[in-house]
């Protein structure tokens, strides 16, 4: 991309922000290597590239027809930005968000360095050799998960959200281990702070033996049973890292879920209602062992549960390969006109010779079931401790996924198309269409979604563990009594029925 048309449009901003980044690290007494600096700038480039492409797209298409290359000097770009003032404003917004994200992360890293060094088992923080800012969706004015790596091979995960519930779930898993769960579940640390958290950074690793794979799947079965008891959700492959023999869920903010009130669901048939209830009570609702998603009309479903093999998965986002080749010199990975996403860290692999192989999880179905049985045995032993543990969750925020995140992603991509960037009325028409399509939803929820779209954010919604009100990321009530039953009440009922 270094010599592409889009690269020429990005270059001035990246040069300016490289200097800012160096100064910011120095202000907070942090050492940033060249690779660490480049990682952060790669994150900014990924944010801005769609907007730079959009303002150049009309000329790129015309140039493709005429054979005359577009101008790439400063005056050419100034003229393009003048024709797309909304794009210019969004570039300024995204850049400010990127800077604020790093400034906040650096401030907290500096303030917390003593506690982090203790957890990492080191005397002082080494130079930062990697910074990855696109390890999750953007929420609440551009905040994202940040992956940090240091030159000594250690690393951290910074999450700008309240993760007390995730820390509590790890405490529950420790209770099960102490009660004799076999094989024991893996340990990792989370350090919760006010409004944010630091986590141990995990690395994907293959199992050394087939017996190790068997233990992996027993542990996975045990986790499935525990999460079923809690009423968890969103435990798909992107939220799991296979660390040798240990399946480690890295996103536990949906470990409990409230009873959903669905105004569009009416069941005149009692059998239909009972079937839905039974599915909701089963491991199917976890989106863990299986999660089938359609990337688009006429395309085969993708399996995105944690048992899926490593590989490339088709996403519901269109790719214009010809335009990308004109703009970047090459097209992003795609199949049937849709973006491809490569993922392997969820997969339990077996080290074999100099390589690694994936063994069909169907070979370990008995181990998964045995793990569920083992978890059931231990849950019965410690049910009183679990009851007391549940009460510690009162008041803690849980994430709620009201609509599929990929639906939000499609809206955000559309907002960065030339037609909507050139004409403010076109963007407002899209928001009006969203309101109409979401007519059954509460107006305050739709307003919050649109406010997030204007910042190019994925809307972030939550609920208190013992509450039924739908909240925004700041804790303000969007929809009162949005749920039929609190997450805590549901978990209490499941625990009471444990037998």
PDB file of N, CA and C in Angstrom, residues 114-211:
ATOM      1  N   UNK A 114       3.441  -0.223  38.671  1.00  0.00           N
ATOM      2  CA  UNK A 114       3.956  -1.040  39.779  1.00  0.00           C
ATOM      3  C   UNK A 114       3.131  -2.320  39.940  1.00  0.00           C
ATOM      4  N   UNK A 115       1.801  -2.176  39.947  1.00  0.00           N
ATOM      5  CA  UNK A 115       0.937  -3.349  40.081  1.00  0.00           C
ATOM      6  C   UNK A 115       1.046  -4.277  38.889  1.00  0.00           C
ATOM      7  N   UNK A 116       1.224  -3.721  37.707  1.00  0.00           N
ATOM      8  CA  UNK A 116       1.360  -4.550  36.512  1.00  0.00           C
ATOM      9  C   UNK A 116       2.680  -5.313  36.530  1.00  0.00           C
ATOM     10  N   UNK A 117       3.739  -4.661  36.973  1.00  0.00           N
ATOM     11  CA  UNK A 117       5.028  -5.354  37.055  1.00  0.00           C
ATOM     12  C   UNK A 117       4.952  -6.535  38.015  1.00  0.00           C
ATOM     13  N   UNK A 118       4.247  -6.358  39.137  1.00  0.00           N
ATOM     14  CA  UNK A 118       4.093  -7.477  40.077  1.00  0.00           C
ATOM     15  C   UNK A 118       3.373  -8.638  39.411  1.00  0.00           C
ATOM     16  N   UNK A 119       2.323  -8.334  38.657  1.00  0.00           N
ATOM     17  CA  UNK A 119       1.553  -9.399  38.014  1.00  0.00           C
ATOM     18  C   UNK A 119       2.334 -10.073  36.887  1.00  0.00           C
ATOM     19  N   UNK A 120       3.196  -9.318  36.238  1.00  0.00           N
ATOM     20  CA  UNK A 120       4.003  -9.884  35.159  1.00  0.00           C
ATOM     21  C   UNK A 120       5.274 -10.545  35.681  1.00  0.00           C
ATOM     22  N   UNK A 121       5.602 -10.315  36.958  1.00  0.00           N
ATOM     23  CA  UNK A 121       6.806 -10.898  37.536  1.00  0.00           C
ATOM     24  C   UNK A 121       8.077 -10.256  37.030  1.00  0.00           C
ATOM     25  N   UNK A 122       8.044  -8.943  36.786  1.00  0.00           N
ATOM     26  CA  UNK A 122       9.213  -8.224  36.283  1.00  0.00           C
ATOM     27  C   UNK A 122       9.466  -7.004  37.165  1.00  0.00           C
ATOM     28  N   UNK A 123      10.680  -6.470  37.092  1.00  0.00           N
ATOM     29  CA  UNK A 123      11.050  -5.339  37.946  1.00  0.00           C
ATOM     30  C   UNK A 123      10.585  -4.008  37.369  1.00  0.00           C
ATOM     31  N   UNK A 124      10.555  -3.895  36.050  1.00  0.00           N
ATOM     32  CA  UNK A 124      10.170  -2.637  35.405  1.00  0.00           C
ATOM     33  C   UNK A 124       9.554  -2.952  34.048  1.00  0.00           C
ATOM     34  N   UNK A 125       8.692  -2.057  33.585  1.00  0.00           N
ATOM     35  CA  UNK A 125       8.075  -2.275  32.276  1.00  0.00           C
ATOM     36  C   UNK A 125       9.123  -2.136  31.180  1.00  0.00           C
ATOM     37  N   UNK A 126       9.270  -3.145  30.323  1.00  0.00           N
ATOM     38  CA  UNK A 126      10.207  -3.046  29.207  1.00  0.00           C
ATOM     39  C   UNK A 126       9.649  -2.110  28.124  1.00  0.00           C
ATOM     40  N   UNK A 127      10.450  -1.782  27.130  1.00  0.00           N
ATOM     41  CA  UNK A 127       9.939  -1.005  25.995  1.00  0.00           C
ATOM     42  C   UNK A 127       8.770  -1.723  25.309  1.00  0.00           C
ATOM     43  N   UNK A 128       7.818  -0.938  24.833  1.00  0.00           N
ATOM     44  CA  UNK A 128       6.646  -1.487  24.136  1.00  0.00           C
ATOM     45  C   UNK A 128       7.041  -1.793  22.694  1.00  0.00           C
ATOM     46  N   UNK A 129       6.928  -3.043  22.307  1.00  0.00           N
ATOM     47  CA  UNK A 129       7.333  -3.448  20.960  1.00  0.00           C
ATOM     48  C   UNK A 129       6.155  -3.696  20.030  1.00  0.00           C
ATOM     49  N   UNK A 130       4.939  -3.788  20.593  1.00  0.00           N
ATOM     50  CA  UNK A 130       3.759  -3.950  19.734  1.00  0.00           C
ATOM     51  C   UNK A 130       2.560  -3.287  20.389  1.00  0.00           C
ATOM     52  N   UNK A 131       1.757  -2.652  19.563  1.00  0.00           N
ATOM     53  CA  UNK A 131       0.519  -1.997  19.994  1.00  0.00           C
ATOM     54  C   UNK A 131      -0.537  -2.308  18.953  1.00  0.00           C
ATOM     55  N   UNK A 132      -1.583  -2.995  19.356  1.00  0.00           N
ATOM     56  CA  UNK A 132      -2.668  -3.340  18.432  1.00  0.00           C
ATOM     57  C   UNK A 132      -3.952  -2.738  18.974  1.00  0.00           C
ATOM     58  N   UNK A 133      -4.549  -1.821  18.195  1.00  0.00           N
ATOM     59  CA  UNK A 133      -5.713  -1.080  18.665  1.00  0.00           C
ATOM     60  C   UNK A 133      -7.016  -1.537  18.024  1.00  0.00           C
ATOM     61  N   UNK A 134      -6.995  -2.561  17.204  1.00  0.00           N
ATOM     62  CA  UNK A 134      -8.215  -2.989  16.514  1.00  0.00           C
ATOM     63  C   UNK A 134      -8.588  -4.413  16.908  1.00  0.00           C
ATOM     64  N   UNK A 135      -8.413  -4.740  18.206  1.00  0.00           N
ATOM     65  CA  UNK A 135      -8.698  -6.098  18.671  1.00  0.00           C
ATOM     66  C   UNK A 135     -10.138  -6.274  19.111  1.00  0.00           C
ATOM     67  N   UNK A 136     -10.995  -5.343  18.767  1.00  0.00           N
ATOM     68  CA  UNK A 136     -12.403  -5.438  19.134  1.00  0.00           C
ATOM     69  C   UNK A 136     -13.177  -4.297  18.512  1.00  0.00           C
ATOM     70  N   UNK A 137     -14.473  -4.289  18.734  1.00  0.00           N
ATOM     71  CA  UNK A 137     -15.317  -3.229  18.187  1.00  0.00           C
ATOM     72  C   UNK A 137     -15.048  -1.907  18.900  1.00  0.00           C
ATOM     73  N   UNK A 138     -15.358  -0.825  18.197  1.00  0.00           N
ATOM     74  CA  UNK A 138     -15.257   0.518  18.776  1.00  0.00           C
ATOM     75  C   UNK A 138     -16.554   0.829  19.519  1.00  0.00           C
ATOM     76  N   UNK A 139     -16.420   1.273  20.770  1.00  0.00           N
ATOM     77  CA  UNK A 139     -17.580   1.641  21.577  1.00  0.00           C
ATOM     78  C   UNK A 139     -17.319   2.985  22.256  1.00  0.00           C
ATOM     79  N   UNK A 140     -18.409   3.661  22.634  1.00  0.00           N
ATOM     80  CA  UNK A 140     -18.308   4.826  23.527  1.00  0.00           C
ATOM     81  C   UNK A 140     -17.222   5.802  23.088  1.00  0.00           C
ATOM     82  N   UNK A 141     -17.418   6.376  21.898  1.00  0.00           N
ATOM     83  CA  UNK A 141     -16.522   7.397  21.350  1.00  0.00           C
ATOM     84  C   UNK A 141     -15.151   6.832  20.997  1.00  0.00           C
ATOM     85  N   UNK A 142     -15.167   5.706  20.313  1.00  0.00           N
ATOM     86  CA  UNK A 142     -13.938   5.177  19.731  1.00  0.00           C
ATOM     87  C   UNK A 142     -13.060   4.353  20.635  1.00  0.00           C
ATOM     88  N   UNK A 143     -13.539   3.960  21.810  1.00  0.00           N
ATOM     89  CA  UNK A 143     -12.707   3.152  22.705  1.00  0.00           C
ATOM     90  C   UNK A 143     -12.648   1.703  22.212  1.00  0.00           C
ATOM     91  N   UNK A 144     -11.461   1.134  22.272  1.00  0.00           N
ATOM     92  CA  UNK A 144     -11.272  -0.252  21.843  1.00  0.00           C
ATOM     93  C   UNK A 144     -10.339  -0.974  22.808  1.00  0.00           C
ATOM     94  N   UNK A 145     -10.340  -2.288  22.694  1.00  0.00           N
ATOM     95  CA  UNK A 145      -9.348  -3.100  23.400  1.00  0.00           C
ATOM     96  C   UNK A 145      -7.972  -2.818  22.798  1.00  0.00           C
ATOM     97  N   UNK A 146      -6.951  -2.741  23.651  1.00  0.00           N
ATOM     98  CA  UNK A 146      -5.575  -2.521  23.197  1.00  0.00           C
ATOM     99  C   UNK A 146      -4.718  -3.705  23.636  1.00  0.00           C
ATOM    100  N   UNK A 147      -4.029  -4.312  22.688  1.00  0.00           N
ATOM    101  CA  UNK A 147      -3.081  -5.388  22.987  1.00  0.00           C
ATOM    102  C   UNK A 147      -1.676  -4.798  23.001  1.00  0.00           C
ATOM    103  N   UNK A 148      -0.978  -4.963  24.116  1.00  0.00           N
ATOM    104  CA  UNK A 148       0.381  -4.456  24.253  1.00  0.00           C
ATOM    105  C   UNK A 148       1.354  -5.616  24.362  1.00  0.00           C
ATOM    106  N   UNK A 149       2.472  -5.504  23.660  1.00  0.00           N
ATOM    107  CA  UNK A 149       3.548  -6.473  23.781  1.00  0.00           C
ATOM    108  C   UNK A 149       4.837  -5.759  24.127  1.00  0.00           C
ATOM    109  N   UNK A 150       5.685  -6.403  24.932  1.00  0.00           N
ATOM    110  CA  UNK A 150       6.949  -5.807  25.351  1.00  0.00           C
ATOM    111  C   UNK A 150       8.115  -6.589  24.755  1.00  0.00           C
ATOM    112  N   UNK A 151       9.279  -5.955  24.724  1.00  0.00           N
ATOM    113  CA  UNK A 151      10.424  -6.563  24.046  1.00  0.00           C
ATOM    114  C   UNK A 151      10.886  -7.851  24.718  1.00  0.00           C
ATOM    115  N   UNK A 152      10.524  -8.060  25.989  1.00  0.00           N
ATOM    116  CA  UNK A 152      10.938  -9.291  26.672  1.00  0.00           C
ATOM    117  C   UNK A 152       9.981 -10.450  26.427  1.00  0.00           C
ATOM    118  N   UNK A 153       8.946 -10.228  25.591  1.00  0.00           N
ATOM    119  CA  UNK A 153       7.992 -11.286  25.275  1.00  0.00           C
ATOM    120  C   UNK A 153       6.748 -11.285  26.126  1.00  0.00           C
ATOM    121  N   UNK A 154       6.706 -10.481  27.190  1.00  0.00           N
ATOM    122  CA  UNK A 154       5.494 -10.377  28.001  1.00  0.00           C
ATOM    123  C   UNK A 154       4.493  -9.460  27.304  1.00  0.00           C
ATOM    124  N   UNK A 155       3.270  -9.442  27.811  1.00  0.00           N
ATOM    125  CA  UNK A 155       2.249  -8.607  27.191  1.00  0.00           C
ATOM    126  C   UNK A 155       1.084  -8.366  28.119  1.00  0.00           C
ATOM    127  N   UNK A 156       0.231  -7.443  27.730  1.00  0.00           N
ATOM    128  CA  UNK A 156      -0.945  -7.054  28.498  1.00  0.00           C
ATOM    129  C   UNK A 156      -2.106  -6.821  27.553  1.00  0.00           C
ATOM    130  N   UNK A 157      -3.305  -6.900  28.107  1.00  0.00           N
ATOM    131  CA  UNK A 157      -4.514  -6.498  27.395  1.00  0.00           C
ATOM    132  C   UNK A 157      -5.170  -5.395  28.214  1.00  0.00           C
ATOM    133  N   UNK A 158      -5.409  -4.259  27.575  1.00  0.00           N
ATOM    134  CA  UNK A 158      -6.094  -3.134  28.217  1.00  0.00           C
ATOM    135  C   UNK A 158      -7.519  -3.078  27.687  1.00  0.00           C
ATOM    136  N   UNK A 159      -8.494  -3.082  28.597  1.00  0.00           N
ATOM    137  CA  UNK A 159      -9.896  -3.012  28.191  1.00  0.00           C
ATOM    138  C   UNK A 159     -10.562  -1.831  28.893  1.00  0.00           C
ATOM    139  N   UNK A 160     -11.048  -0.855  28.135  1.00  0.00           N
ATOM    140  CA  UNK A 160     -11.619   0.363  28.731  1.00  0.00           C
ATOM    141  C   UNK A 160     -13.078   0.198  29.137  1.00  0.00           C
ATOM    142  N   UNK A 161     -13.340  -0.776  29.988  1.00  0.00           N
ATOM    143  CA  UNK A 161     -14.713  -1.023  30.432  1.00  0.00           C
ATOM    144  C   UNK A 161     -14.683  -1.691  31.806  1.00  0.00           C
ATOM    145  N   UNK A 162     -15.829  -1.678  32.470  1.00  0.00           N
ATOM    146  CA  UNK A 162     -15.975  -2.294  33.788  1.00  0.00           C
ATOM    147  C   UNK A 162     -16.073  -3.807  33.615  1.00  0.00           C
ATOM    148  N   UNK A 163     -15.065  -4.525  34.070  1.00  0.00           N
ATOM    149  CA  UNK A 163     -15.021  -5.980  33.876  1.00  0.00           C
ATOM    150  C   UNK A 163     -15.068  -6.731  35.205  1.00  0.00           C
ATOM    151  N   UNK A 164     -15.735  -6.156  36.193  1.00  0.00           N
ATOM    152  CA  UNK A 164     -15.830  -6.847  37.480  1.00  0.00           C
ATOM    153  C   UNK A 164     -16.548  -8.187  37.344  1.00  0.00           C
ATOM    154  N   UNK A 165     -17.516  -8.275  36.437  1.00  0.00           N
ATOM    155  CA  UNK A 165     -18.214  -9.555  36.289  1.00  0.00           C
ATOM    156  C   UNK A 165     -17.280 -10.619  35.711  1.00  0.00           C
ATOM    157  N   UNK A 166     -16.385 -10.235  34.798  1.00  0.00           N
ATOM    158  CA  UNK A 166     -15.428 -11.196  34.246  1.00  0.00           C
ATOM    159  C   UNK A 166     -14.494 -11.706  35.336  1.00  0.00           C
ATOM    160  N   UNK A 167     -14.019 -10.790  36.185  1.00  0.00           N
ATOM    161  CA  UNK A 167     -13.156 -11.202  37.294  1.00  0.00           C
ATOM    162  C   UNK A 167     -13.903 -12.138  38.237  1.00  0.00           C
ATOM    163  N   UNK A 168     -15.182 -11.858  38.456  1.00  0.00           N
ATOM    164  CA  UNK A 168     -15.986 -12.705  39.343  1.00  0.00           C
ATOM    165  C   UNK A 168     -16.148 -14.107  38.764  1.00  0.00           C
ATOM    166  N   UNK A 169     -16.335 -14.213  37.455  1.00  0.00           N
ATOM    167  CA  UNK A 169     -16.477 -15.538  36.836  1.00  0.00           C
ATOM    168  C   UNK A 169     -15.189 -16.346  37.004  1.00  0.00           C
ATOM    169  N   UNK A 170     -14.047 -15.695  36.882  1.00  0.00           N
ATOM    170  CA  UNK A 170     -12.790 -16.410  37.117  1.00  0.00           C
ATOM    171  C   UNK A 170     -12.702 -16.906  38.560  1.00  0.00           C
ATOM    172  N   UNK A 171     -13.253 -16.136  39.494  1.00  0.00           N
ATOM    173  CA  UNK A 171     -13.297 -16.590  40.891  1.00  0.00           C
ATOM    174  C   UNK A 171     -14.174 -17.839  41.023  1.00  0.00           C
ATOM    175  N   UNK A 172     -15.286 -17.860  40.289  1.00  0.00           N
ATOM    176  CA  UNK A 172     -16.153 -19.043  40.320  1.00  0.00           C
ATOM    177  C   UNK A 172     -15.422 -20.267  39.787  1.00  0.00           C
ATOM    178  N   UNK A 173     -14.704 -20.112  38.693  1.00  0.00           N
ATOM    179  CA  UNK A 173     -13.966 -21.249  38.132  1.00  0.00           C
ATOM    180  C   UNK A 173     -12.908 -21.744  39.114  1.00  0.00           C
ATOM    181  N   UNK A 174     -12.306 -20.823  39.863  1.00  0.00           N
ATOM    182  CA  UNK A 174     -11.332 -21.229  40.879  1.00  0.00           C
ATOM    183  C   UNK A 174     -12.006 -22.029  41.992  1.00  0.00           C
ATOM    184  N   UNK A 175     -13.232 -21.645  42.354  1.00  0.00           N
ATOM    185  CA  UNK A 175     -13.989 -22.401  43.363  1.00  0.00           C
ATOM    186  C   UNK A 175     -14.189 -23.844  42.900  1.00  0.00           C
ATOM    187  N   UNK A 176     -14.527 -24.008  41.632  1.00  0.00           N
ATOM    188  CA  UNK A 176     -14.741 -25.363  41.100  1.00  0.00           C
ATOM    189  C   UNK A 176     -13.447 -26.172  41.115  1.00  0.00           C
ATOM    190  N   UNK A 177     -12.343 -25.529  40.747  1.00  0.00           N
ATOM    191  CA  UNK A 177     -11.054 -26.226  40.791  1.00  0.00           C
ATOM    192  C   UNK A 177     -10.724 -26.675  42.209  1.00  0.00           C
ATOM    193  N   UNK A 178     -10.933 -25.774  43.168  1.00  0.00           N
ATOM    194  CA  UNK A 178     -10.624 -26.094  44.567  1.00  0.00           C
ATOM    195  C   UNK A 178     -11.490 -27.241  45.084  1.00  0.00           C
ATOM    196  N   UNK A 179     -12.689 -27.380  44.504  1.00  0.00           N
ATOM    197  CA  UNK A 179     -13.599 -28.449  44.939  1.00  0.00           C
ATOM    198  C   UNK A 179     -13.301 -29.780  44.259  1.00  0.00           C
ATOM    199  N   UNK A 180     -12.268 -29.816  43.424  1.00  0.00           N
ATOM    200  CA  UNK A 180     -11.849 -31.095  42.854  1.00  0.00           C
ATOM    201  C   UNK A 180     -12.224 -31.326  41.405  1.00  0.00           C
ATOM    202  N   UNK A 181     -12.577 -30.284  40.658  1.00  0.00           N
ATOM    203  CA  UNK A 181     -12.879 -30.463  39.235  1.00  0.00           C
ATOM    204  C   UNK A 181     -11.665 -31.062  38.537  1.00  0.00           C
ATOM    205  N   UNK A 182     -11.916 -32.085  37.731  1.00  0.00           N
ATOM    206  CA  UNK A 182     -10.819 -32.796  37.082  1.00  0.00           C
ATOM    207  C   UNK A 182     -11.129 -33.012  35.599  1.00  0.00           C
ATOM    208  N   UNK A 183     -10.248 -32.557  34.710  1.00  0.00           N
ATOM    209  CA  UNK A 183      -9.027 -31.794  34.980  1.00  0.00           C
ATOM    210  C   UNK A 183      -9.340 -30.342  35.353  1.00  0.00           C
ATOM    211  N   UNK A 184      -8.440 -29.723  36.092  1.00  0.00           N
ATOM    212  CA  UNK A 184      -8.656 -28.352  36.562  1.00  0.00           C
ATOM    213  C   UNK A 184      -8.650 -27.380  35.385  1.00  0.00           C
ATOM    214  N   UNK A 185      -9.416 -26.303  35.536  1.00  0.00           N
ATOM    215  CA  UNK A 185      -9.480 -25.269  34.512  1.00  0.00           C
ATOM    216  C   UNK A 185      -8.289 -24.319  34.644  1.00  0.00           C
ATOM    217  N   UNK A 186      -7.951 -23.679  33.564  1.00  0.00           N
ATOM    218  CA  UNK A 186      -6.800 -22.781  33.559  1.00  0.00           C
ATOM    219  C   UNK A 186      -7.042 -21.517  34.365  1.00  0.00           C
ATOM    220  N   UNK A 187      -5.971 -20.954  34.889  1.00  0.00           N
ATOM    221  CA  UNK A 187      -6.037 -19.703  35.637  1.00  0.00           C
ATOM    222  C   UNK A 187      -5.443 -18.577  34.792  1.00  0.00           C
ATOM    223  N   UNK A 188      -6.033 -17.438  34.874  1.00  0.00           N
ATOM    224  CA  UNK A 188      -5.461 -16.212  34.327  1.00  0.00           C
ATOM    225  C   UNK A 188      -5.917 -15.064  35.211  1.00  0.00           C
ATOM    226  N   UNK A 189      -5.220 -13.942  35.120  1.00  0.00           N
ATOM    227  CA  UNK A 189      -5.571 -12.846  36.011  1.00  0.00           C
ATOM    228  C   UNK A 189      -6.244 -11.700  35.263  1.00  0.00           C
ATOM    229  N   UNK A 190      -7.133 -11.035  35.983  1.00  0.00           N
ATOM    230  CA  UNK A 190      -7.727  -9.769  35.556  1.00  0.00           C
ATOM    231  C   UNK A 190      -7.559  -8.796  36.713  1.00  0.00           C
ATOM    232  N   UNK A 191      -7.067  -7.622  36.419  1.00  0.00           N
ATOM    233  CA  UNK A 191      -6.934  -6.577  37.435  1.00  0.00           C
ATOM    234  C   UNK A 191      -7.963  -5.498  37.111  1.00  0.00           C
ATOM    235  N   UNK A 192      -9.040  -5.470  37.865  1.00  0.00           N
ATOM    236  CA  UNK A 192     -10.100  -4.498  37.603  1.00  0.00           C
ATOM    237  C   UNK A 192      -9.779  -3.184  38.297  1.00  0.00           C
ATOM    238  N   UNK A 193      -9.935  -2.110  37.551  1.00  0.00           N
ATOM    239  CA  UNK A 193      -9.753  -0.756  38.056  1.00  0.00           C
ATOM    240  C   UNK A 193     -11.087  -0.027  37.890  1.00  0.00           C
ATOM    241  N   UNK A 194     -11.129   1.251  38.210  1.00  0.00           N
ATOM    242  CA  UNK A 194     -12.376   1.999  38.090  1.00  0.00           C
ATOM    243  C   UNK A 194     -12.647   2.325  36.624  1.00  0.00           C
ATOM    244  N   UNK A 195     -13.584   1.593  36.021  1.00  0.00           N
ATOM    245  CA  UNK A 195     -13.969   1.856  34.641  1.00  0.00           C
ATOM    246  C   UNK A 195     -13.104   1.207  33.589  1.00  0.00           C
ATOM    247  N   UNK A 196     -12.098   0.442  33.996  1.00  0.00           N
ATOM    248  CA  UNK A 196     -11.257  -0.252  33.012  1.00  0.00           C
ATOM    249  C   UNK A 196     -10.599  -1.446  33.689  1.00  0.00           C
ATOM    250  N   UNK A 197      -9.874  -2.225  32.904  1.00  0.00           N
ATOM    251  CA  UNK A 197      -9.224  -3.417  33.460  1.00  0.00           C
ATOM    252  C   UNK A 197      -7.989  -3.766  32.640  1.00  0.00           C
ATOM    253  N   UNK A 198      -7.061  -4.432  33.311  1.00  0.00           N
ATOM    254  CA  UNK A 198      -5.905  -5.052  32.658  1.00  0.00           C
ATOM    255  C   UNK A 198      -6.082  -6.567  32.735  1.00  0.00           C
ATOM    256  N   UNK A 199      -5.716  -7.251  31.653  1.00  0.00           N
ATOM    257  CA  UNK A 199      -5.818  -8.704  31.637  1.00  0.00           C
ATOM    258  C   UNK A 199      -4.497  -9.320  31.206  1.00  0.00           C
ATOM    259  N   UNK A 200      -4.292 -10.531  31.664  1.00  0.00           N
ATOM    260  CA  UNK A 200      -3.166 -11.323  31.187  1.00  0.00           C
ATOM    261  C   UNK A 200      -3.333 -11.573  29.693  1.00  0.00           C
ATOM    262  N   UNK A 201      -2.266 -11.385  28.945  1.00  0.00           N
ATOM    263  CA  UNK A 201      -2.328 -11.650  27.506  1.00  0.00           C
ATOM    264  C   UNK A 201      -2.002 -13.119  27.254  1.00  0.00           C
ATOM    265  N   UNK A 202      -2.879 -13.773  26.531  1.00  0.00           N
ATOM    266  CA  UNK A 202      -2.745 -15.202  26.260  1.00  0.00           C
ATOM    267  C   UNK A 202      -2.296 -15.426  24.821  1.00  0.00           C
ATOM    268  N   UNK A 203      -1.585 -16.512  24.596  1.00  0.00           N
ATOM    269  CA  UNK A 203      -1.112 -16.855  23.254  1.00  0.00           C
ATOM    270  C   UNK A 203      -1.619 -18.241  22.866  1.00  0.00           C
ATOM    271  N   UNK A 204      -2.097 -18.347  21.654  1.00  0.00           N
ATOM    272  CA  UNK A 204      -2.568 -19.623  21.120  1.00  0.00           C
ATOM    273  C   UNK A 204      -1.413 -20.620  21.069  1.00  0.00           C
ATOM    274  N   UNK A 205      -1.695 -21.846  21.502  1.00  0.00           N
ATOM    275  CA  UNK A 205      -0.649 -22.865  21.531  1.00  0.00           C
ATOM    276  C   UNK A 205      -1.274 -24.231  21.303  1.00  0.00           C
ATOM    277  N   UNK A 206      -0.594 -25.091  20.576  1.00  0.00           N
ATOM    278  CA  UNK A 206      -1.099 -26.435  20.287  1.00  0.00           C
ATOM    279  C   UNK A 206      -0.903 -27.355  21.485  1.00  0.00           C
ATOM    280  N   UNK A 207      -1.679 -28.436  21.512  1.00  0.00           N
ATOM    281  CA  UNK A 207      -1.496 -29.489  22.517  1.00  0.00           C
ATOM    282  C   UNK A 207      -0.301 -30.356  22.119  1.00  0.00           C
ATOM    283  N   UNK A 208       0.396 -30.870  23.120  1.00  0.00           N
ATOM    284  CA  UNK A 208       1.579 -31.687  22.849  1.00  0.00           C
ATOM    285  C   UNK A 208       1.237 -33.129  22.489  1.00  0.00           C
ATOM    286  N   UNK A 209       0.039 -33.584  22.877  1.00  0.00           N
ATOM    287  CA  UNK A 209      -0.298 -34.997  22.664  1.00  0.00           C
ATOM    288  C   UNK A 209      -1.803 -35.147  22.463  1.00  0.00           C
ATOM    289  N   UNK A 210      -2.190 -36.314  21.998  1.00  0.00           N
ATOM    290  CA  UNK A 210      -3.616 -36.590  21.837  1.00  0.00           C
ATOM    291  C   UNK A 210      -4.311 -36.659  23.203  1.00  0.00           C
ATOM    292  N   UNK A 211      -3.605 -37.123  24.230  1.00  0.00           N
ATOM    293  CA  UNK A 211      -4.176 -37.097  25.577  1.00  0.00           C
ATOM    294  C   UNK A 211      -4.430 -35.656  26.015  1.00  0.00           C
TER     295      UNK A 211
END
